[in-house]
Amino acid sequence: MKTIYATHTEAVSLLRGLVSGVTSIIGGKQDFLNKKMDDVTDALMKKIKDQVETDQCVVGFSIELTEFGRSDANTTISGLAMGTLMKRKKQGGGGRTLKRRS
């Protein structure tokens, strides 16, 4: 059993998003930030999956996202993913067989 984690940070320029047409003037800031948060979440999931081998699984998994910045035009989104890495139980049969009483 081992704790694993991944971090990912993205700088967000709302002005650049507006110029490139990703955001609109009305309601665009929240849509743009939500898309960036989805991007950060996807990157965190990929980083966690890269740490897991085929005979392992992750339990107690969580993702935390934080948005901070100096102005309305520039924001940073930082994410942390963490969980506990465990070995999977072997499926099927086991080693024990039950004998029927006659």
PDB file of C-alpha atoms in Angstrom:
ATOM      1  CA  MET A   1       0.000   0.000   0.000  1.00  0.00           C
ATOM      2  CA  LYS A   2       1.417   3.361  -1.008  1.00  0.00           C
ATOM      3  CA  THR A   3       0.102   6.907  -1.418  1.00  0.00           C
ATOM      4  CA  ILE A   4       0.420   8.370  -4.909  1.00  0.00           C
ATOM      5  CA  TYR A   5      -0.143  11.907  -6.071  1.00  0.00           C
ATOM      6  CA  ALA A   6       0.088  14.129  -9.109  1.00  0.00           C
ATOM      7  CA  THR A   7       0.112  17.899  -9.548  1.00  0.00           C
ATOM      8  CA  HIS A   8      -0.636  20.069 -12.548  1.00  0.00           C
ATOM      9  CA  THR A   9      -0.786  23.853 -12.947  1.00  0.00           C
ATOM     10  CA  GLU A  10      -1.963  25.940 -15.882  1.00  0.00           C
ATOM     11  CA  ALA A  11      -1.778  29.685 -16.346  1.00  0.00           C
ATOM     12  CA  VAL A  12      -4.942  31.104 -17.852  1.00  0.00           C
ATOM     13  CA  SER A  13      -5.111  34.339 -19.806  1.00  0.00           C
ATOM     14  CA  LEU A  14      -8.748  35.343 -20.186  1.00  0.00           C
ATOM     15  CA  LEU A  15      -7.731  38.075 -22.621  1.00  0.00           C
ATOM     16  CA  ARG A  16      -5.983  35.516 -24.862  1.00  0.00           C
ATOM     17  CA  GLY A  17      -9.089  33.323 -24.710  1.00  0.00           C
ATOM     18  CA  LEU A  18     -11.286  36.258 -25.709  1.00  0.00           C
ATOM     19  CA  VAL A  19      -9.053  37.164 -28.648  1.00  0.00           C
ATOM     20  CA  SER A  20      -8.857  33.571 -29.902  1.00  0.00           C
ATOM     21  CA  GLY A  21     -12.647  33.275 -29.785  1.00  0.00           C
ATOM     22  CA  VAL A  22     -12.818  30.619 -27.081  1.00  0.00           C
ATOM     23  CA  THR A  23     -14.700  32.944 -24.765  1.00  0.00           C
ATOM     24  CA  SER A  24     -17.433  35.414 -25.466  1.00  0.00           C
ATOM     25  CA  ILE A  25     -17.984  38.761 -23.813  1.00  0.00           C
ATOM     26  CA  ILE A  26     -21.099  37.632 -21.912  1.00  0.00           C
ATOM     27  CA  GLY A  27     -20.653  34.595 -19.678  1.00  0.00           C
ATOM     28  CA  GLY A  28     -17.410  33.643 -21.353  1.00  0.00           C
ATOM     29  CA  LYS A  29     -15.125  33.843 -18.343  1.00  0.00           C
ATOM     30  CA  GLN A  30     -16.844  31.030 -16.437  1.00  0.00           C
ATOM     31  CA  ASP A  31     -17.110  28.806 -19.528  1.00  0.00           C
ATOM     32  CA  PHE A  32     -13.431  29.342 -20.284  1.00  0.00           C
ATOM     33  CA  LEU A  33     -12.370  28.623 -16.678  1.00  0.00           C
ATOM     34  CA  ASN A  34     -14.546  25.495 -16.579  1.00  0.00           C
ATOM     35  CA  LYS A  35     -12.886  24.223 -19.766  1.00  0.00           C
ATOM     36  CA  LYS A  36      -9.448  24.885 -18.281  1.00  0.00           C
ATOM     37  CA  MET A  37     -10.448  23.051 -15.076  1.00  0.00           C
ATOM     38  CA  ASP A  38     -11.512  20.085 -17.217  1.00  0.00           C
ATOM     39  CA  ASP A  39      -8.111  20.214 -18.939  1.00  0.00           C
ATOM     40  CA  VAL A  40      -6.307  20.209 -15.569  1.00  0.00           C
ATOM     41  CA  THR A  41      -8.468  17.289 -14.361  1.00  0.00           C
ATOM     42  CA  ASP A  42      -7.706  15.296 -17.527  1.00  0.00           C
ATOM     43  CA  ALA A  43      -3.966  15.918 -17.100  1.00  0.00           C
ATOM     44  CA  LEU A  44      -4.123  14.789 -13.450  1.00  0.00           C
ATOM     45  CA  MET A  45      -5.992  11.602 -14.364  1.00  0.00           C
ATOM     46  CA  LYS A  46      -3.380  10.776 -17.015  1.00  0.00           C
ATOM     47  CA  LYS A  47      -0.531  11.325 -14.544  1.00  0.00           C
ATOM     48  CA  ILE A  48      -2.198   9.055 -11.966  1.00  0.00           C
ATOM     49  CA  LYS A  49      -2.932   6.338 -14.559  1.00  0.00           C
ATOM     50  CA  ASP A  50       0.734   6.404 -15.592  1.00  0.00           C
ATOM     51  CA  GLN A  51       1.703   5.411 -12.020  1.00  0.00           C
ATOM     52  CA  VAL A  52      -0.649   2.401 -11.829  1.00  0.00           C
ATOM     53  CA  GLU A  53       0.440  -1.044 -13.043  1.00  0.00           C
ATOM     54  CA  THR A  54      -1.987  -3.678 -14.325  1.00  0.00           C
ATOM     55  CA  ASP A  55      -2.119  -5.600 -11.035  1.00  0.00           C
ATOM     56  CA  GLN A  56      -2.809  -2.453  -8.982  1.00  0.00           C
ATOM     57  CA  CYS A  57      -5.784  -0.217  -8.276  1.00  0.00           C
ATOM     58  CA  VAL A  58      -6.309   3.208  -6.675  1.00  0.00           C
ATOM     59  CA  VAL A  59      -8.681   3.649  -3.726  1.00  0.00           C
ATOM     60  CA  GLY A  60      -9.631   6.754  -1.745  1.00  0.00           C
ATOM     61  CA  PHE A  61      -9.027   8.899  -4.823  1.00  0.00           C
ATOM     62  CA  SER A  62      -9.641  12.660  -4.793  1.00  0.00           C
ATOM     63  CA  ILE A  63      -8.884  15.713  -6.898  1.00  0.00           C
ATOM     64  CA  GLU A  64      -8.615  19.256  -5.542  1.00  0.00           C
ATOM     65  CA  LEU A  65      -8.558  22.294  -7.838  1.00  0.00           C
ATOM     66  CA  THR A  66      -7.585  25.806  -6.770  1.00  0.00           C
ATOM     67  CA  GLU A  67      -8.020  28.961  -8.799  1.00  0.00           C
ATOM     68  CA  PHE A  68      -5.927  31.987  -7.919  1.00  0.00           C
ATOM     69  CA  GLY A  69      -4.628  35.031  -9.709  1.00  0.00           C
ATOM     70  CA  ARG A  70      -3.633  38.654  -9.576  1.00  0.00           C
ATOM     71  CA  SER A  71      -6.367  40.103 -11.745  1.00  0.00           C
ATOM     72  CA  ASP A  72      -9.537  39.253 -13.657  1.00  0.00           C
ATOM     73  CA  ALA A  73      -7.500  38.881 -16.852  1.00  0.00           C
ATOM     74  CA  ASN A  74      -4.886  36.402 -15.557  1.00  0.00           C
ATOM     75  CA  THR A  75      -5.594  33.395 -13.386  1.00  0.00           C
ATOM     76  CA  THR A  76      -3.754  30.230 -12.441  1.00  0.00           C
ATOM     77  CA  ILE A  77      -5.463  26.895 -11.899  1.00  0.00           C
ATOM     78  CA  SER A  78      -3.576  24.363  -9.826  1.00  0.00           C
ATOM     79  CA  GLY A  79      -4.681  20.789  -9.212  1.00  0.00           C
ATOM     80  CA  LEU A  80      -3.682  17.988  -6.887  1.00  0.00           C
ATOM     81  CA  ALA A  81      -4.799  14.373  -7.286  1.00  0.00           C
ATOM     82  CA  MET A  82      -4.100  11.754  -4.647  1.00  0.00           C
ATOM     83  CA  GLY A  83      -5.060   8.242  -3.738  1.00  0.00           C
ATOM     84  CA  THR A  84      -3.874   4.997  -2.205  1.00  0.00           C
ATOM     85  CA  LEU A  85      -2.275   2.434  -4.490  1.00  0.00           C
ATOM     86  CA  MET A  86      -3.101  -1.187  -3.654  1.00  0.00           C
ATOM     87  CA  LYS A  87      -2.560  -4.615  -5.214  1.00  0.00           C
ATOM     88  CA  ARG A  88      -5.663  -6.126  -6.803  1.00  0.00           C
ATOM     89  CA  LYS A  89      -6.989  -9.342  -5.363  1.00  0.00           C
ATOM     90  CA  LYS A  90      -6.657 -12.315  -7.659  1.00  0.00           C
ATOM     91  CA  GLN A  91      -9.964 -13.347  -9.151  1.00  0.00           C
ATOM     92  CA  GLY A  92     -11.382 -16.814  -9.428  1.00  0.00           C
ATOM     93  CA  GLY A  93     -10.840 -20.206  -7.905  1.00  0.00           C
ATOM     94  CA  GLY A  94      -8.443 -19.547  -5.123  1.00  0.00           C
ATOM     95  CA  GLY A  95      -6.567 -22.629  -3.999  1.00  0.00           C
ATOM     96  CA  ARG A  96      -9.180 -24.246  -1.810  1.00  0.00           C
ATOM     97  CA  THR A  97     -11.812 -26.728  -2.956  1.00  0.00           C
ATOM     98  CA  LEU A  98     -14.670 -28.058  -0.865  1.00  0.00           C
ATOM     99  CA  LYS A  99     -15.383 -31.774  -0.791  1.00  0.00           C
ATOM    100  CA  ARG A 100     -18.937 -33.006  -0.623  1.00  0.00           C
ATOM    101  CA  ARG A 101     -19.818 -35.263   2.314  1.00  0.00           C
ATOM    102  CA  SER A 102     -21.328 -38.608   1.394  1.00  0.00           C
TER     103      SER A 102
END
